[in-house]
mmCIF file of C-alpha atoms in Angstrom:
data_model
loop_
_atom_site.group_PDB
_atom_site.id
_atom_site.type_symbol
_atom_site.label_atom_id
_atom_site.label_comp_id
_atom_site.label_asym_id
_atom_site.label_seq_id
_atom_site.Cartn_x
_atom_site.Cartn_y
_atom_site.Cartn_z
ATOM 1 C CA MET E 1 119.724 137.533 76.696
ATOM 2 C CA GLY E 2 120.162 136.460 80.315
ATOM 3 C CA LEU E 3 123.163 134.290 81.168
ATOM 4 C CA TYR E 4 123.198 131.551 83.789
ATOM 5 C CA ARG E 5 125.378 128.679 84.959
ATOM 6 C CA LEU E 6 124.028 125.152 85.212
ATOM 7 C CA PRO E 7 125.637 121.984 86.575
ATOM 8 C CA ALA E 8 124.348 119.146 84.405
ATOM 9 C CA ILE E 9 125.065 115.719 82.915
ATOM 10 C CA VAL E 10 124.681 115.323 79.153
ATOM 11 C CA LEU E 11 122.101 112.639 78.376
ATOM 12 C CA ARG E 12 122.201 112.709 74.567
ATOM 13 C CA THR E 13 122.871 114.840 71.517
ATOM 14 C CA TYR E 14 121.588 114.926 67.954
ATOM 15 C CA PRO E 15 122.569 116.972 64.910
ATOM 16 C CA PHE E 16 120.835 120.205 64.015
ATOM 17 C CA ALA E 17 121.510 122.125 60.804
ATOM 18 C CA ASP E 18 125.012 121.739 59.391
ATOM 19 C CA THR E 19 127.216 122.296 62.416
ATOM 20 C CA HIS E 20 125.032 122.521 65.524
ATOM 21 C CA LEU E 21 123.974 119.988 68.142
ATOM 22 C CA ILE E 22 120.799 119.781 70.192
ATOM 23 C CA VAL E 23 121.898 118.696 73.655
ATOM 24 C CA THR E 24 119.692 117.088 76.306
ATOM 25 C CA LEU E 25 120.917 118.018 79.777
ATOM 26 C CA PHE E 26 119.853 116.730 83.175
ATOM 27 C CA SER E 27 120.451 119.107 86.068
ATOM 28 C CA PRO E 28 119.441 119.215 89.738
ATOM 29 C CA SER E 29 117.723 122.609 89.470
ATOM 30 C CA LYS E 30 115.977 122.418 86.090
ATOM 31 C CA GLY E 31 115.589 118.695 85.525
ATOM 32 C CA LYS E 32 115.709 117.639 81.871
ATOM 33 C CA ILE E 33 116.121 120.454 79.361
ATOM 34 C CA ARG E 34 117.243 120.797 75.761
ATOM 35 C CA ALA E 35 119.696 123.423 74.589
ATOM 36 C CA ILE E 36 121.624 124.160 71.420
ATOM 37 C CA ALA E 37 125.405 124.029 71.089
ATOM 38 C CA LYS E 38 126.137 126.138 68.025
ATOM 39 C CA GLY E 39 129.045 124.960 65.894
ATOM 40 C CA ALA E 40 129.730 121.983 68.182
ATOM 41 C CA ARG E 41 130.060 119.631 65.204
ATOM 42 C CA ARG E 42 132.980 121.565 63.777
ATOM 43 C CA LEU E 43 136.327 119.815 64.304
ATOM 44 C CA GLN E 44 137.876 122.881 65.892
ATOM 45 C CA SER E 45 134.942 123.561 68.222
ATOM 46 C CA SER E 46 135.748 123.631 71.934
ATOM 47 C CA LEU E 47 132.163 122.596 72.695
ATOM 48 C CA GLY E 48 132.390 119.161 71.089
ATOM 49 C CA ARG E 49 133.935 117.379 74.086
ATOM 50 C CA ILE E 50 131.952 119.343 76.645
ATOM 51 C CA VAL E 51 128.587 118.277 75.224
ATOM 52 C CA SER E 52 129.410 114.570 74.746
ATOM 53 C CA PRO E 53 126.992 112.148 76.433
ATOM 54 C CA MET E 54 127.903 111.184 80.004
ATOM 55 C CA VAL E 55 129.977 114.312 80.626
ATOM 56 C CA TYR E 56 129.273 116.230 83.826
ATOM 57 C CA SER E 57 130.002 119.936 83.411
ATOM 58 C CA ILE E 58 129.159 123.362 84.690
ATOM 59 C CA PHE E 59 127.578 124.899 81.607
ATOM 60 C CA GLN E 60 127.114 128.551 80.806
ATOM 61 C CA LEU E 61 123.919 129.172 78.873
ATOM 62 C CA ALA E 62 122.180 132.144 77.363
ATOM 63 C CA GLU E 63 118.411 132.283 77.450
ATOM 64 C CA GLY E 64 116.924 131.904 73.978
ATOM 65 C CA LYS E 65 113.493 132.260 72.436
ATOM 66 C CA ASN E 66 112.973 128.551 71.765
ATOM 67 C CA LEU E 67 116.118 126.868 73.074
ATOM 68 C CA ASP E 68 118.731 128.175 75.450
ATOM 69 C CA VAL E 69 122.221 128.391 73.940
ATOM 70 C CA ILE E 70 125.277 126.659 75.433
ATOM 71 C CA SER E 71 128.155 129.094 75.140
ATOM 72 C CA GLN E 72 130.823 127.294 77.161
ATOM 73 C CA GLY E 73 131.375 124.832 79.946
ATOM 74 C CA GLU E 74 133.800 123.608 82.579
ATOM 75 C CA ILE E 75 134.112 119.822 82.698
ATOM 76 C CA LYS E 76 133.896 118.338 86.186
ATOM 77 C CA THR E 77 134.292 114.704 85.095
ATOM 78 C CA THR E 78 133.964 112.535 82.006
ATOM 79 C CA PHE E 79 133.794 109.313 84.115
ATOM 80 C CA PRO E 80 136.921 108.014 82.339
ATOM 81 C CA LYS E 81 136.970 104.486 83.785
ATOM 82 C CA ILE E 82 133.482 103.843 82.430
ATOM 83 C CA ARG E 83 134.662 104.706 78.926
ATOM 84 C CA GLU E 84 137.545 102.240 79.097
ATOM 85 C CA ASP E 85 135.301 99.195 79.554
ATOM 86 C CA LEU E 86 132.535 98.131 77.151
ATOM 87 C CA ASP E 87 130.372 96.569 79.848
ATOM 88 C CA ARG E 88 130.543 99.648 82.075
ATOM 89 C CA LEU E 89 130.027 101.966 79.119
ATOM 90 C CA THR E 90 126.908 100.063 78.042
ATOM 91 C CA HIS E 91 125.466 100.215 81.551
ATOM 92 C CA GLY E 92 126.319 103.904 81.840
ATOM 93 C CA LEU E 93 124.569 104.704 78.566
ATOM 94 C CA TYR E 94 121.605 102.658 79.765
ATOM 95 C CA THR E 95 121.199 104.911 82.823
ATOM 96 C CA LEU E 96 121.200 107.949 80.530
ATOM 97 C CA GLU E 97 118.546 106.385 78.304
ATOM 98 C CA LEU E 98 116.289 105.647 81.275
ATOM 99 C CA ILE E 99 116.427 109.239 82.481
ATOM 100 C CA ASP E 100 116.006 110.641 78.976
ATOM 101 C CA ARG E 101 113.075 108.411 77.998
ATOM 102 C CA LEU E 102 111.202 108.242 81.305
ATOM 103 C CA ILE E 103 111.593 111.743 82.735
ATOM 104 C CA GLU E 104 109.362 114.151 80.848
ATOM 105 C CA GLU E 105 109.100 117.454 82.648
ATOM 106 C CA PRO E 106 111.825 120.129 82.946
ATOM 107 C CA GLU E 107 111.427 120.651 86.676
ATOM 108 C CA SER E 108 113.741 120.654 89.675
ATOM 109 C CA ASN E 109 114.657 117.133 90.764
ATOM 110 C CA PRO E 110 117.864 117.209 92.848
ATOM 111 C CA SER E 111 117.260 113.762 94.367
ATOM 112 C CA LEU E 112 117.007 112.071 90.976
ATOM 113 C CA PHE E 113 120.085 113.955 89.758
ATOM 114 C CA PHE E 114 121.910 112.708 92.865
ATOM 115 C CA LEU E 115 120.858 109.125 92.053
ATOM 116 C CA LEU E 116 122.136 109.387 88.468
ATOM 117 C CA HIS E 117 125.370 111.096 89.471
ATOM 118 C CA LYS E 118 126.161 108.621 92.268
ATOM 119 C CA THR E 119 125.361 105.672 89.986
ATOM 120 C CA LEU E 120 127.811 106.909 87.356
ATOM 121 C CA GLU E 121 130.387 107.510 90.095
ATOM 122 C CA GLY E 122 129.857 103.946 91.309
ATOM 123 C CA LEU E 123 130.352 102.552 87.813
ATOM 124 C CA ASP E 124 133.496 104.649 87.454
ATOM 125 C CA ALA E 125 134.796 103.430 90.828
ATOM 126 C CA GLY E 126 134.464 99.744 89.932
ATOM 127 C CA GLU E 127 131.152 98.683 91.473
ATOM 128 C CA SER E 128 129.493 95.659 89.831
ATOM 129 C CA PRO E 129 127.661 97.103 86.798
ATOM 130 C CA GLN E 130 124.858 94.532 86.865
ATOM 131 C CA ALA E 131 124.106 94.847 90.574
ATOM 132 C CA LEU E 132 124.562 98.625 90.617
ATOM 133 C CA LEU E 133 122.092 99.098 87.769
ATOM 134 C CA ARG E 134 119.506 96.881 89.436
ATOM 135 C CA GLY E 135 119.710 99.203 92.433
ATOM 136 C CA PHE E 136 119.421 102.220 90.133
ATOM 137 C CA GLU E 137 116.305 100.782 88.459
ATOM 138 C CA SER E 138 114.713 99.996 91.794
ATOM 139 C CA GLN E 139 115.278 103.536 93.081
ATOM 140 C CA LEU E 140 114.007 104.922 89.777
ATOM 141 C CA PHE E 141 110.692 103.089 90.212
ATOM 142 C CA ARG E 142 110.073 105.199 93.314
ATOM 143 C CA PHE E 143 110.836 108.470 91.517
ATOM 144 C CA LEU E 144 108.485 107.478 88.697
ATOM 145 C CA GLY E 145 105.688 106.789 91.165
ATOM 146 C CA TYR E 146 105.243 103.040 90.726
ATOM 147 C CA PRO E 147 107.519 101.123 93.124
ATOM 148 C CA PRO E 148 106.655 97.406 93.076
ATOM 149 C CA ASN E 149 104.971 95.940 96.131
ATOM 150 C CA LEU E 150 107.521 93.528 97.592
ATOM 151 C CA ALA E 151 106.306 93.415 101.207
ATOM 152 C CA HIS E 152 103.008 91.570 100.812
ATOM 153 C CA CYS E 153 100.668 90.082 98.231
ATOM 154 C CA ALA E 154 99.520 92.734 95.776
ATOM 155 C CA HIS E 155 96.025 91.172 95.728
ATOM 156 C CA CYS E 156 95.163 90.069 99.277
ATOM 157 C CA GLY E 157 97.892 91.577 101.469
ATOM 158 C CA ASN E 158 99.213 88.242 102.736
ATOM 159 C CA GLU E 159 102.889 88.402 103.756
ATOM 160 C CA ASP E 160 103.594 84.666 103.510
ATOM 161 C CA ALA E 161 104.205 82.244 100.635
ATOM 162 C CA LEU E 162 105.015 84.965 98.100
ATOM 163 C CA ILE E 163 105.828 82.932 95.001
ATOM 164 C CA LYS E 164 105.039 85.045 91.918
ATOM 165 C CA PHE E 165 105.615 88.532 90.555
ATOM 166 C CA SER E 166 102.806 90.260 88.664
ATOM 167 C CA TYR E 167 103.771 93.048 86.264
ATOM 168 C CA ARG E 168 100.130 94.048 85.793
ATOM 169 C CA LEU E 169 99.289 94.170 89.509
ATOM 170 C CA GLY E 170 102.616 95.764 90.375
ATOM 171 C CA GLY E 171 104.097 93.358 92.871
ATOM 172 C CA VAL E 172 104.327 89.920 94.384
ATOM 173 C CA LEU E 173 101.504 87.402 94.697
ATOM 174 C CA CYS E 174 101.033 84.749 97.356
ATOM 175 C CA LYS E 175 100.323 81.080 96.745
ATOM 176 C CA ASN E 176 96.571 81.565 97.194
ATOM 177 C CA CYS E 177 96.410 84.457 94.691
ATOM 178 C CA GLN E 178 98.853 83.230 92.051
ATOM 179 C CA GLU E 179 96.023 82.652 89.575
ATOM 180 C CA LYS E 180 94.835 86.260 89.779
ATOM 181 C CA ASP E 181 97.292 87.123 87.038
ATOM 182 C CA LYS E 182 98.091 84.242 84.676
ATOM 183 C CA PRO E 183 101.229 85.845 83.112
ATOM 184 C CA ALA E 184 102.807 86.422 86.537
ATOM 185 C CA VAL E 185 106.285 84.868 86.769
ATOM 186 C CA GLY E 186 107.470 82.530 89.475
ATOM 187 C CA ILE E 187 110.012 83.784 91.990
ATOM 188 C CA THR E 188 112.024 82.031 94.676
ATOM 189 C CA ALA E 189 112.660 83.306 98.183
ATOM 190 C CA GLU E 190 116.197 84.158 97.050
ATOM 191 C CA ILE E 191 114.950 86.273 94.131
ATOM 192 C CA LEU E 192 112.508 88.085 96.420
ATOM 193 C CA GLU E 193 115.333 88.802 98.856
ATOM 194 C CA GLY E 194 117.408 90.147 95.959
ATOM 195 C CA LEU E 195 114.582 92.408 94.800
ATOM 196 C CA ARG E 196 114.260 93.777 98.315
ATOM 197 C CA SER E 197 118.028 94.350 98.532
ATOM 198 C CA CYS E 198 117.814 96.404 95.336
ATOM 199 C CA GLU E 199 114.938 98.422 96.779
ATOM 200 C CA GLN E 200 116.955 99.220 99.907
ATOM 201 C CA SER E 201 120.211 99.964 98.084
ATOM 202 C CA VAL E 202 122.241 103.138 98.571
ATOM 203 C CA PRO E 203 122.802 105.265 95.418
ATOM 204 C CA GLY E 204 126.209 104.529 93.973
ATOM 205 C CA GLN E 205 126.673 101.277 95.902
ATOM 206 C CA ALA E 206 125.870 97.903 94.356
ATOM 207 C CA PRO E 207 123.352 95.868 96.372
ATOM 208 C CA VAL E 208 124.489 92.412 97.421
ATOM 209 C CA ILE E 209 122.757 89.940 95.123
ATOM 210 C CA ALA E 210 123.942 86.457 94.241
ATOM 211 C CA GLU E 211 125.272 86.005 90.715
ATOM 212 C CA ASN E 212 122.691 83.332 89.855
ATOM 213 C CA ILE E 213 119.713 85.593 90.626
ATOM 214 C CA ALA E 214 121.006 88.683 88.821
ATOM 215 C CA PRO E 215 119.517 87.646 85.421
ATOM 216 C CA PRO E 216 115.969 86.960 86.720
ATOM 217 C CA ILE E 217 115.997 90.230 88.681
ATOM 218 C CA ALA E 218 117.124 92.092 85.550
ATOM 219 C CA SER E 219 114.313 90.465 83.554
ATOM 220 C CA ILE E 220 111.719 91.393 86.190
ATOM 221 C CA HIS E 221 112.925 94.995 86.360
ATOM 222 C CA HIS E 222 113.010 95.398 82.589
ATOM 223 C CA ARG E 223 109.527 94.011 81.993
ATOM 224 C CA PHE E 224 108.168 95.995 84.933
ATOM 225 C CA LEU E 225 109.615 99.230 83.545
ATOM 226 C CA GLU E 226 108.146 98.655 80.106
ATOM 227 C CA GLU E 227 104.774 97.577 81.499
ATOM 228 C CA HIS E 228 104.365 100.712 83.602
ATOM 229 C CA SER E 229 106.112 103.253 81.399
ATOM 230 C CA GLY E 230 104.478 102.054 78.178
ATOM 231 C CA LYS E 231 107.817 102.496 76.394
ATOM 232 C CA THR E 232 110.198 100.087 74.716
ATOM 233 C CA LEU E 233 113.734 100.788 75.862
ATOM 234 C CA ARG E 234 116.514 99.921 73.414
ATOM 235 C CA GLY E 235 119.131 99.654 76.147
ATOM 236 C CA PHE E 236 117.701 96.322 77.314
ATOM 237 C CA ASN E 237 118.666 94.571 74.075
ATOM 238 C CA LEU E 238 122.066 96.246 73.971
ATOM 239 C CA LEU E 239 122.857 95.042 77.489
ATOM 240 C CA ASP E 240 121.912 91.487 76.486
ATOM 241 C CA ARG E 241 124.081 91.610 73.362
ATOM 242 C CA VAL E 242 127.108 92.887 75.265
ATOM 243 C CA ALA E 243 126.613 90.249 77.983
ATOM 244 C CA ALA E 244 126.615 87.533 75.299
ATOM 245 C CA LEU E 245 130.002 88.599 73.907
ATOM 246 C CA PRO E 246 132.823 86.086 74.523
#
C-alpha cells in the first residue's frame, strides 16, 4: 500500500466495528475524504486524540481498497481556546457541519480549506463568534455557487429602494418588485449594509455588524442556506439553544 502525508482538519467521526472510527477529513489537496482509524476507540490508542473533531493535524495514511487507513498523525493545533468556551465551541462545530454536509466531492479545494482554517483561528483568537460565522457563511455561499444578489433587485435590476430579501429569487427586491415573491422578508438599510459587510469580510476576521442586526442576518443566512442546499442543518437549532442559555 502507498503511504502519503495529508494536512487536514477532522470534521466528524463515527464508530465502525468494535474499536475503529470512520473519520471525515477536510484537506486542501483532496477536499473531503473519509478514512478509517483502526483501534482509535481503544483507551490506550494514540489515534484517539488525533482524530477528534476540530483537530488540525498532518496525517499519515496508507492507501486502502475502500478506505484509506490513518496510521499516525502530528497535531498542529486543537484550537484550545474554542474548546474552553461553549459559545465558541458551538460555532466551531457549526462550521464543521456546514463543510461536512454541503461539500460533496473529494476534490482539491485549497481556498475553502483556507476559509475554514482561518475561521477556526479567528474563533480561537477571540473574534466575535456571531459576526465571524456570518462572514464564514457569506463566503461559503460563493464557494457553493449561489451567492445572494445584494447589489440590485433580483427581479428588475433596480439599485434603489431595496426593502426585501427573497430566498427563492436569491437576493434583494426593490419596492416596485416586493410582491414578486410573497414570502420575501423585509430588510432595513442597516441590515442590507450588514449583509454586504459579511460578503466583503476577510476570512478569520469578524465583519463589523451592529449587535441589533446580527439576529436578522443570521436568520436570513440560515434560511438561504437551507433553501438553496435543500438540507436541514442541525447546527442552526443548537446555536439558538446555546444563545438562549442564561
